[in-house]
mmCIF file of C-alpha atoms in Angstrom:
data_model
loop_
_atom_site.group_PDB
_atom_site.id
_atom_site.type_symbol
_atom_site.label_atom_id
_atom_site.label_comp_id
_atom_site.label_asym_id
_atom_site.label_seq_id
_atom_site.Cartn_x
_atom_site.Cartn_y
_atom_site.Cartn_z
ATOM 1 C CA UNK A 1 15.943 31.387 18.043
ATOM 2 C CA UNK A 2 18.715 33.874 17.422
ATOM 3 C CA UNK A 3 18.787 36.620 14.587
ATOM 4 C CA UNK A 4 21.098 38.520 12.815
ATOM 5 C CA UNK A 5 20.592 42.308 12.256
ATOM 6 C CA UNK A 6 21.781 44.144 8.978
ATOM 7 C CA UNK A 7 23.277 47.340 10.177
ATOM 8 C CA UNK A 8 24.821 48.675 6.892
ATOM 9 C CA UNK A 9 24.054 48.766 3.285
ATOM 10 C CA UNK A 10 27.054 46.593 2.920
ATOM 11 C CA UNK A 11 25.312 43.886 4.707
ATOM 12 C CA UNK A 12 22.207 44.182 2.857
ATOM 13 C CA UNK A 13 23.706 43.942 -0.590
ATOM 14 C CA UNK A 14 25.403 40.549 0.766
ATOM 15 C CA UNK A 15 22.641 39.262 2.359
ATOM 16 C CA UNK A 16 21.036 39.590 -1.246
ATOM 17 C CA UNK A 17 23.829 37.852 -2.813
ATOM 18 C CA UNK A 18 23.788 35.069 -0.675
ATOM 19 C CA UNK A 19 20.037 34.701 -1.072
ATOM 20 C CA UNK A 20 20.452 34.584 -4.824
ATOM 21 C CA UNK A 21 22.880 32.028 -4.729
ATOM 22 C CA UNK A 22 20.974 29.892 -2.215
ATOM 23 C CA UNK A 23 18.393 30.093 -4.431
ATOM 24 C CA UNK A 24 20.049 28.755 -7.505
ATOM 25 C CA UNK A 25 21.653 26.202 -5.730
ATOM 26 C CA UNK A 26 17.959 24.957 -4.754
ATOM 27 C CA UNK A 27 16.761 25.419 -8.451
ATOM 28 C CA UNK A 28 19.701 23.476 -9.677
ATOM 29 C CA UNK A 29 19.523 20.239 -7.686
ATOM 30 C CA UNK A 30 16.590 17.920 -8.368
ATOM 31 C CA UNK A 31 14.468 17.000 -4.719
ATOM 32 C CA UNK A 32 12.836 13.407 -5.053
ATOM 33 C CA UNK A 33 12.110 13.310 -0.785
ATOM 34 C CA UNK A 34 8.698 11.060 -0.042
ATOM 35 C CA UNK A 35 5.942 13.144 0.202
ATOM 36 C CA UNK A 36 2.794 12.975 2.341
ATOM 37 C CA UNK A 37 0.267 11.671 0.548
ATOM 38 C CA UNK A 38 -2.595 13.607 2.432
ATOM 39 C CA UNK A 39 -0.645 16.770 1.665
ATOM 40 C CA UNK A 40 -0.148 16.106 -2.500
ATOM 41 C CA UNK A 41 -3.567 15.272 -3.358
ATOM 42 C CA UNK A 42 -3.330 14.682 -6.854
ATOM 43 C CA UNK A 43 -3.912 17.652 -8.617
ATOM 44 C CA UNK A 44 -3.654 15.641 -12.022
ATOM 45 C CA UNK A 45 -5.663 12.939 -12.877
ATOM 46 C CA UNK A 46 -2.710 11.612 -15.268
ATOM 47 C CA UNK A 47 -0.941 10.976 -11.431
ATOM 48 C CA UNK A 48 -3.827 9.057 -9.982
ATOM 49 C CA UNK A 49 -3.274 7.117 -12.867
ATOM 50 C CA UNK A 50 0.367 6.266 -12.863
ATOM 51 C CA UNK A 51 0.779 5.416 -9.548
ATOM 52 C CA UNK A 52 -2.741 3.504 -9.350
ATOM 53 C CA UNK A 53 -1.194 1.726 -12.478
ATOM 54 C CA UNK A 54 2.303 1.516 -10.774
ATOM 55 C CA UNK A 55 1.018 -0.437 -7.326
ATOM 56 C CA UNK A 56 -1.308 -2.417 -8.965
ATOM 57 C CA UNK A 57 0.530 -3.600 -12.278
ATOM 58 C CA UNK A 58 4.417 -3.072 -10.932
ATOM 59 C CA UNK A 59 6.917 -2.116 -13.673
ATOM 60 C CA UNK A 60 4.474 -2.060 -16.520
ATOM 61 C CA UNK A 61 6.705 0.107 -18.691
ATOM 62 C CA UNK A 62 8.593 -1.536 -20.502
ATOM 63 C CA UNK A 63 5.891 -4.552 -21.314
ATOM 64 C CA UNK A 64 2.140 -5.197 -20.905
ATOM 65 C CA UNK A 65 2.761 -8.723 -19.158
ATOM 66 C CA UNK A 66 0.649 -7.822 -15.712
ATOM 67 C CA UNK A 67 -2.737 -7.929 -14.993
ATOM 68 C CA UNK A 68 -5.150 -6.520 -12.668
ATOM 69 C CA UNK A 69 -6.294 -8.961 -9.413
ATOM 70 C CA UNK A 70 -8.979 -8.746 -7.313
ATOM 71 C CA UNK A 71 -11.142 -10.797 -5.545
ATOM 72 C CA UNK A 72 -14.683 -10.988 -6.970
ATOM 73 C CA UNK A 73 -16.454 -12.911 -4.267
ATOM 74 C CA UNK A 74 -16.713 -12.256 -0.562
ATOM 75 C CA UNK A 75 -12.768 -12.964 1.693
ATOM 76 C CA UNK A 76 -13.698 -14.885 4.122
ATOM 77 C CA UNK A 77 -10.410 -14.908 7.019
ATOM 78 C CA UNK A 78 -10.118 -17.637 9.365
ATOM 79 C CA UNK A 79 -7.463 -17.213 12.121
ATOM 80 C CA UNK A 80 -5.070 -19.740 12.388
ATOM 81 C CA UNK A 81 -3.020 -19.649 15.794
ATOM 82 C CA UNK A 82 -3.618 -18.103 19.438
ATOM 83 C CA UNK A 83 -4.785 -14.248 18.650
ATOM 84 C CA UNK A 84 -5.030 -11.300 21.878
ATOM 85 C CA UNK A 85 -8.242 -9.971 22.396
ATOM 86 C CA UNK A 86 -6.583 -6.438 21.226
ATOM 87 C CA UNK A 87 -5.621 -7.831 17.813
ATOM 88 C CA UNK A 88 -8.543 -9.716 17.374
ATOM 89 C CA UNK A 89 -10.338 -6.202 17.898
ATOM 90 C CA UNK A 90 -7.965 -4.330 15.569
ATOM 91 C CA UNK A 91 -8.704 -7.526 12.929
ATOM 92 C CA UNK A 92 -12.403 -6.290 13.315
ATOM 93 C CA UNK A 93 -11.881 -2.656 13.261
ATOM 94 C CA UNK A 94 -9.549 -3.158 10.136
ATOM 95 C CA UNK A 95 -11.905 -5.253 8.350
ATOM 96 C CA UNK A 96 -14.919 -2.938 8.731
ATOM 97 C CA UNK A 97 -12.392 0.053 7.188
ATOM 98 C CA UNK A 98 -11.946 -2.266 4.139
ATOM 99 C CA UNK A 99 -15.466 -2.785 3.709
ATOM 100 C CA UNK A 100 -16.424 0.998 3.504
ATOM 101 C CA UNK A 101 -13.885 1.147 0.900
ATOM 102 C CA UNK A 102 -14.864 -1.460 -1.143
ATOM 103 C CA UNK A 103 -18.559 -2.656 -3.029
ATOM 104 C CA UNK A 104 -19.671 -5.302 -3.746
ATOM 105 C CA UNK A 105 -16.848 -7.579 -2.107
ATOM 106 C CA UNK A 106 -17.001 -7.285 1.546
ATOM 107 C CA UNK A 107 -14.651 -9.010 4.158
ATOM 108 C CA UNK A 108 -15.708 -11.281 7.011
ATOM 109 C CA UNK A 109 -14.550 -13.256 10.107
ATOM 110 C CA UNK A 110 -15.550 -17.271 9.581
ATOM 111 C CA UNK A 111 -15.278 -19.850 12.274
ATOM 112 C CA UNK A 112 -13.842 -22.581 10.633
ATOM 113 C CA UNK A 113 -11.236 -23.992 7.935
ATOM 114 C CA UNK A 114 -14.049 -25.349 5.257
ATOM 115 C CA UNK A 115 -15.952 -21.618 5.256
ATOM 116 C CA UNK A 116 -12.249 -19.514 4.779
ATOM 117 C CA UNK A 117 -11.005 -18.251 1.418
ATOM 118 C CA UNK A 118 -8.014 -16.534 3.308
ATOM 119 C CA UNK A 119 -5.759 -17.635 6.371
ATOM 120 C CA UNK A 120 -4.383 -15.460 8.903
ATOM 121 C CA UNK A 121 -1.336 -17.758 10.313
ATOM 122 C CA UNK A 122 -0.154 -16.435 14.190
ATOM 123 C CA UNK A 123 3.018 -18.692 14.420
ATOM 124 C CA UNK A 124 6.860 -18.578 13.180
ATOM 125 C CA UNK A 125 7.568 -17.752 9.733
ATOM 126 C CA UNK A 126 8.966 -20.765 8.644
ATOM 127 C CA UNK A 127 5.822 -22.584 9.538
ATOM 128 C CA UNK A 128 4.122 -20.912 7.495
ATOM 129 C CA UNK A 129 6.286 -20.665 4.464
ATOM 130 C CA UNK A 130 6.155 -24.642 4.792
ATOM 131 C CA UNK A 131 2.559 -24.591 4.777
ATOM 132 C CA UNK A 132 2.517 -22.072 1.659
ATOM 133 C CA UNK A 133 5.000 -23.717 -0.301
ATOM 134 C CA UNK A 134 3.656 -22.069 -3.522
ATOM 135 C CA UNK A 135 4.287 -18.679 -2.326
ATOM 136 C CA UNK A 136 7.393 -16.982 -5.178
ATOM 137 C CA UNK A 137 10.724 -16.118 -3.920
ATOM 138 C CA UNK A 138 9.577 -12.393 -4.177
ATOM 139 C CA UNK A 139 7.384 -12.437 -1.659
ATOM 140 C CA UNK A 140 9.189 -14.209 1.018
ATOM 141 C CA UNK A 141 11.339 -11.575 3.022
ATOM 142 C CA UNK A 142 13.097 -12.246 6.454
ATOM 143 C CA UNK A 143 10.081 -11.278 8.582
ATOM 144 C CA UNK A 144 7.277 -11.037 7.118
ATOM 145 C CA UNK A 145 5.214 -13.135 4.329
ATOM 146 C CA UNK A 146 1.617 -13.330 2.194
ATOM 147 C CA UNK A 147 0.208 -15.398 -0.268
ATOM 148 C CA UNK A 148 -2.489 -14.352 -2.795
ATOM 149 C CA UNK A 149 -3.414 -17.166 -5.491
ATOM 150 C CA UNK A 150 -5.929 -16.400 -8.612
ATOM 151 C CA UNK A 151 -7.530 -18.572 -11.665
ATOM 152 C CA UNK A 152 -6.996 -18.076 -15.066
ATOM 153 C CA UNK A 153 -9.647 -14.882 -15.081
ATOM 154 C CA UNK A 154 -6.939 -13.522 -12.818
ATOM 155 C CA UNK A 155 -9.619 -13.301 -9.899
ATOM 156 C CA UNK A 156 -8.296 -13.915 -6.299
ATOM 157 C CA UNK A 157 -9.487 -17.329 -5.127
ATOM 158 C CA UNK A 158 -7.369 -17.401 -2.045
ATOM 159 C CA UNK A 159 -5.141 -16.150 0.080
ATOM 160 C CA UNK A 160 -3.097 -16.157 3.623
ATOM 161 C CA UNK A 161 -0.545 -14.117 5.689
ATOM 162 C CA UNK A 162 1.741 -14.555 8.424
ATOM 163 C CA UNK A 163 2.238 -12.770 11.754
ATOM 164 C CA UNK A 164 5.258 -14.017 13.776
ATOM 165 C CA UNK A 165 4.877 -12.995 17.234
ATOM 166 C CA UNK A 166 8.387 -14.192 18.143
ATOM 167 C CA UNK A 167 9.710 -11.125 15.543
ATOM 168 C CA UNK A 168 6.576 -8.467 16.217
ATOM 169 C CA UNK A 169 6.383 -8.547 19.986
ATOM 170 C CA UNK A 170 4.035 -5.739 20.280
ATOM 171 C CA UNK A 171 0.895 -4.980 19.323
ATOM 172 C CA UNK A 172 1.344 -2.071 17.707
ATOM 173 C CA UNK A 173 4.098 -3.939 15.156
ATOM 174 C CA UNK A 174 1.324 -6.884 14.782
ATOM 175 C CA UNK A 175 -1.105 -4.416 13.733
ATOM 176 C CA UNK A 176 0.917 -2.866 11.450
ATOM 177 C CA UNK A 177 2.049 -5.999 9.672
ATOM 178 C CA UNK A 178 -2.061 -7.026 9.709
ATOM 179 C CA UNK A 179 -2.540 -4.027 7.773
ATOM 180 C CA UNK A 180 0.080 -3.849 5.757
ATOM 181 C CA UNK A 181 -0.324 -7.139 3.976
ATOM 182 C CA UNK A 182 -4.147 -7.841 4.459
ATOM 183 C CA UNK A 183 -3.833 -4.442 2.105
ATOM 184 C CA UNK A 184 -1.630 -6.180 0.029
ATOM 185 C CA UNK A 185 -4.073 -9.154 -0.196
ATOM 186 C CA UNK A 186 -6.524 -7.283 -1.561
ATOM 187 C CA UNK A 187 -4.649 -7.126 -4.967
ATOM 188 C CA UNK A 188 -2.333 -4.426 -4.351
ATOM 189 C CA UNK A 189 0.778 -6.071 -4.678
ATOM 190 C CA UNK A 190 3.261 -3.779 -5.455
ATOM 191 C CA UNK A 191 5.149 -0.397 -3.556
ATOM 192 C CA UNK A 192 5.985 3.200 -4.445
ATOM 193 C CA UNK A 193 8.519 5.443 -2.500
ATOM 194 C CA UNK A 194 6.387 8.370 -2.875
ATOM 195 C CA UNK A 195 4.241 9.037 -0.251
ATOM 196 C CA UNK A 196 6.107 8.037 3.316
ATOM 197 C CA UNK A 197 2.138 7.785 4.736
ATOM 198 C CA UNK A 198 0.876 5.067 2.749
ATOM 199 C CA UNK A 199 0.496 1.768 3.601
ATOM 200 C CA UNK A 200 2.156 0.784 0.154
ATOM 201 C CA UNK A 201 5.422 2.969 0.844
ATOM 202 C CA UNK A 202 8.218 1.040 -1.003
ATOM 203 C CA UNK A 203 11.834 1.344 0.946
ATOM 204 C CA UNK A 204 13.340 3.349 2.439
ATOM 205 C CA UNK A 205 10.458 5.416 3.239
ATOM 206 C CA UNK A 206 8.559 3.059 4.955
ATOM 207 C CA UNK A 207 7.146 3.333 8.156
ATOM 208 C CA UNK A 208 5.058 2.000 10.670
ATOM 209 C CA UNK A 209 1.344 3.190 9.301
ATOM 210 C CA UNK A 210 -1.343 1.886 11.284
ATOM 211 C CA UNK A 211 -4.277 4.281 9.584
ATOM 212 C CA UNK A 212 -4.649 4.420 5.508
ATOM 213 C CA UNK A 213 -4.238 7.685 4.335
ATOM 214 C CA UNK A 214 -6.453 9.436 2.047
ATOM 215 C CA UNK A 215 -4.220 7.978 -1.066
ATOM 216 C CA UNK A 216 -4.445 4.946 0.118
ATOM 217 C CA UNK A 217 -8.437 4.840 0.368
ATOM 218 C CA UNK A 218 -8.440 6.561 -3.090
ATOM 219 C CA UNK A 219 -6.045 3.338 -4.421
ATOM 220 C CA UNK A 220 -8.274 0.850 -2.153
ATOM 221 C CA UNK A 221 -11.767 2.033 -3.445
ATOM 222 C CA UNK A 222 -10.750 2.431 -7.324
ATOM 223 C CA UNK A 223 -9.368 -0.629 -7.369
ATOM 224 C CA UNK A 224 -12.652 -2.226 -6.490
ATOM 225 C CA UNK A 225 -14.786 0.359 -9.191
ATOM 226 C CA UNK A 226 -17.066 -2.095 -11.184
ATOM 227 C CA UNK A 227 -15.417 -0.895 -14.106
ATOM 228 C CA UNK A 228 -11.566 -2.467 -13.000
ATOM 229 C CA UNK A 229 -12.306 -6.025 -13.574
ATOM 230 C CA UNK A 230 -9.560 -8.310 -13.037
ATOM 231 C CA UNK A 231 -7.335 -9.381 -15.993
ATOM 232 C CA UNK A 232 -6.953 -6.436 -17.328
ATOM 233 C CA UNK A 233 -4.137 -4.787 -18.930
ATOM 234 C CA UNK A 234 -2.666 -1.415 -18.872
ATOM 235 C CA UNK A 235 -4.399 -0.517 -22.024
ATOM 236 C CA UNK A 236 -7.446 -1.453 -20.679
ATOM 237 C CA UNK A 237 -7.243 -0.132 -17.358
ATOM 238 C CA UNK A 238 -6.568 3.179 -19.238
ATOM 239 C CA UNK A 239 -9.735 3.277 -20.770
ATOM 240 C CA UNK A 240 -11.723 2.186 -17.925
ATOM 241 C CA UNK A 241 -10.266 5.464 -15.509
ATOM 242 C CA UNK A 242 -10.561 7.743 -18.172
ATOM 243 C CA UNK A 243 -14.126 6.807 -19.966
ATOM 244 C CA UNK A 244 -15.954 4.607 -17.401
ATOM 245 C CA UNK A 245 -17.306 1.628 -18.129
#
C-alpha cells in the first residue's frame, strides 16, 4: 500500500476539499447493496416484522390475499431415486438443524412411499415436473423445482422437491439446492434481496449458502411459534408478533 504525504498547507486545504466533496457525493446517492444478515441484526422489531411478513406472505402490500402455511403434523421425506452416502448424510445433518429450530413439528427419514408426506425426487427435472403436474408456473424454473400443497386451513399436507444430478454435478451444488428448497418447503415461500447470507436471498444476490444464518434461524423458528397458526393474514400475524398469543 502506497501513501501520499501532504507537504504544504496548500495540500492540506485540498485534501479537505476533496474530502468534503467525497463526502457529499456519498450522502447524496442512496446505497441499497445486500447486507449480511449476521452483521444487521435487527435492531428494530418493526424489521423482523416486515421481512418475516415479506418471505412468508410475498407482496402483501397492496392486498391481504396471502396466508400463512405451515405444516402442523410431523414431514415425513421419503427419497425417491439413487442418493450418495455424502448427501444422504447432509439430508440427516440438515434435518436435525430443522428440528432444533422448530417445536412441535419435527422432520424425519421414512422407508417407504405409504409412511411419506414429502418426496425428495433424485432424477431429471422433467420427470419430476411430470410427476408433479399440479406444481404453478411460478415455481417451475430451468433447474430447479418444489411442490408444497395445503387444505383449506392452509396447513401443509404435502410436499416434494427435485434434485437433478445431470444439472448439480457436485455435492456441494446438491446440498445447496437440498437446503435451499427443503427451507422453502417448510412454508417459506417467498425471497428478499437483502441479506446475500440467507438461504431466502432473492436475485441477484444469491449465492451458494450451505449453513442458515442467524436471520434465517430467527425466520425458521418464528415461523413455527405456537402463536403463527396457518391461515392467517397480515393483520393477524401482526397481532400475534407484537402481543403473543
Amino acid at each position: 500500500m502506497s501513501y501520499r504525504w501532504l507537504d504544504s498547507l496548500d495540500d492540506v486545504i485540498e485534501a479537505k476539499k476533496l474530502s468534503q466533496l467525497l463526502l457529499l457525493l456519498l450522502l447524496a446517492v442512496p446505497i441499497t447493496l445486500a447486507h449480511s444478515s449476521d452483521k444487521y441484526q435487527y435492531e428494530y422489531f418493526e424489521s423482523q416484522l416486515g421481512y418475516f411478513k415479506e418471505l412468508t406472505l410475498g407482496q402483501y402490500a397492496d392486498n391481504n390475499d396471502q396466508r400463512i402455511w405451515k405444516w402442523v403434523n410431523d414431514i415425513s421425506i421419503f427419497v425417491k431415486g439413487d442418493i450418495s452416502t455424502l448427501l444422504s448424510r447432509d439430508l440427516d445433518s440438515l434435518i436435525s438443524e430443522i428440528n432444533h429450530m422448530i417445536s412441535p413439528v419435527q422432520l424425519r427419514r421414512v422407508g417407504s412411499e405409504e409412511q411419506a408426506n414429502y418426496f425428495i425426487f433424485l432424477g431429471t427435472v422433467t420427470n419430476y415436473l411430470n410427476s408433479e403436474p399440479l406444481i404453478p408456473p411460478e415455481l417451475r424454473s430451468k433447474d430447479t423445482a418444489y411442490f408444497i400443497d395445503a387444505n383449506s386451513d392452509y396447513e401443509i399436507i404435502t410436499g416434494s422437491m427435485n434434485i437433478d444430478p445431470t444439472i448439480f454435478k457436485t455435492n456441494l451444488h446438491k446440498k445447496f439446492v437440498l437446503r435451499d428448497l427443503l427451507s422453502k418447503s417448510l412454508g417459506i415461500s417467498f425471497e428478499s434481496p437483502q441479506y446475500a447470507d440467507s438461504v431466502f436471498a432473492a436475485p441477484p444476490f444469491k449465492k451458494l449458502t450451505i449453513k442458515y444464518s442467524t436471520f434465517d434461524k430467527t425466520i425458521i423458528s418464528k415461523l413455527y411459534n405456537e402463536c403463527v397458526k396457518a391461515g392467517m393474514d397480515k393483520f393477524q400475524l401482526d397481532h400475534a408478533l407484537l402481543n403473543g398469543c
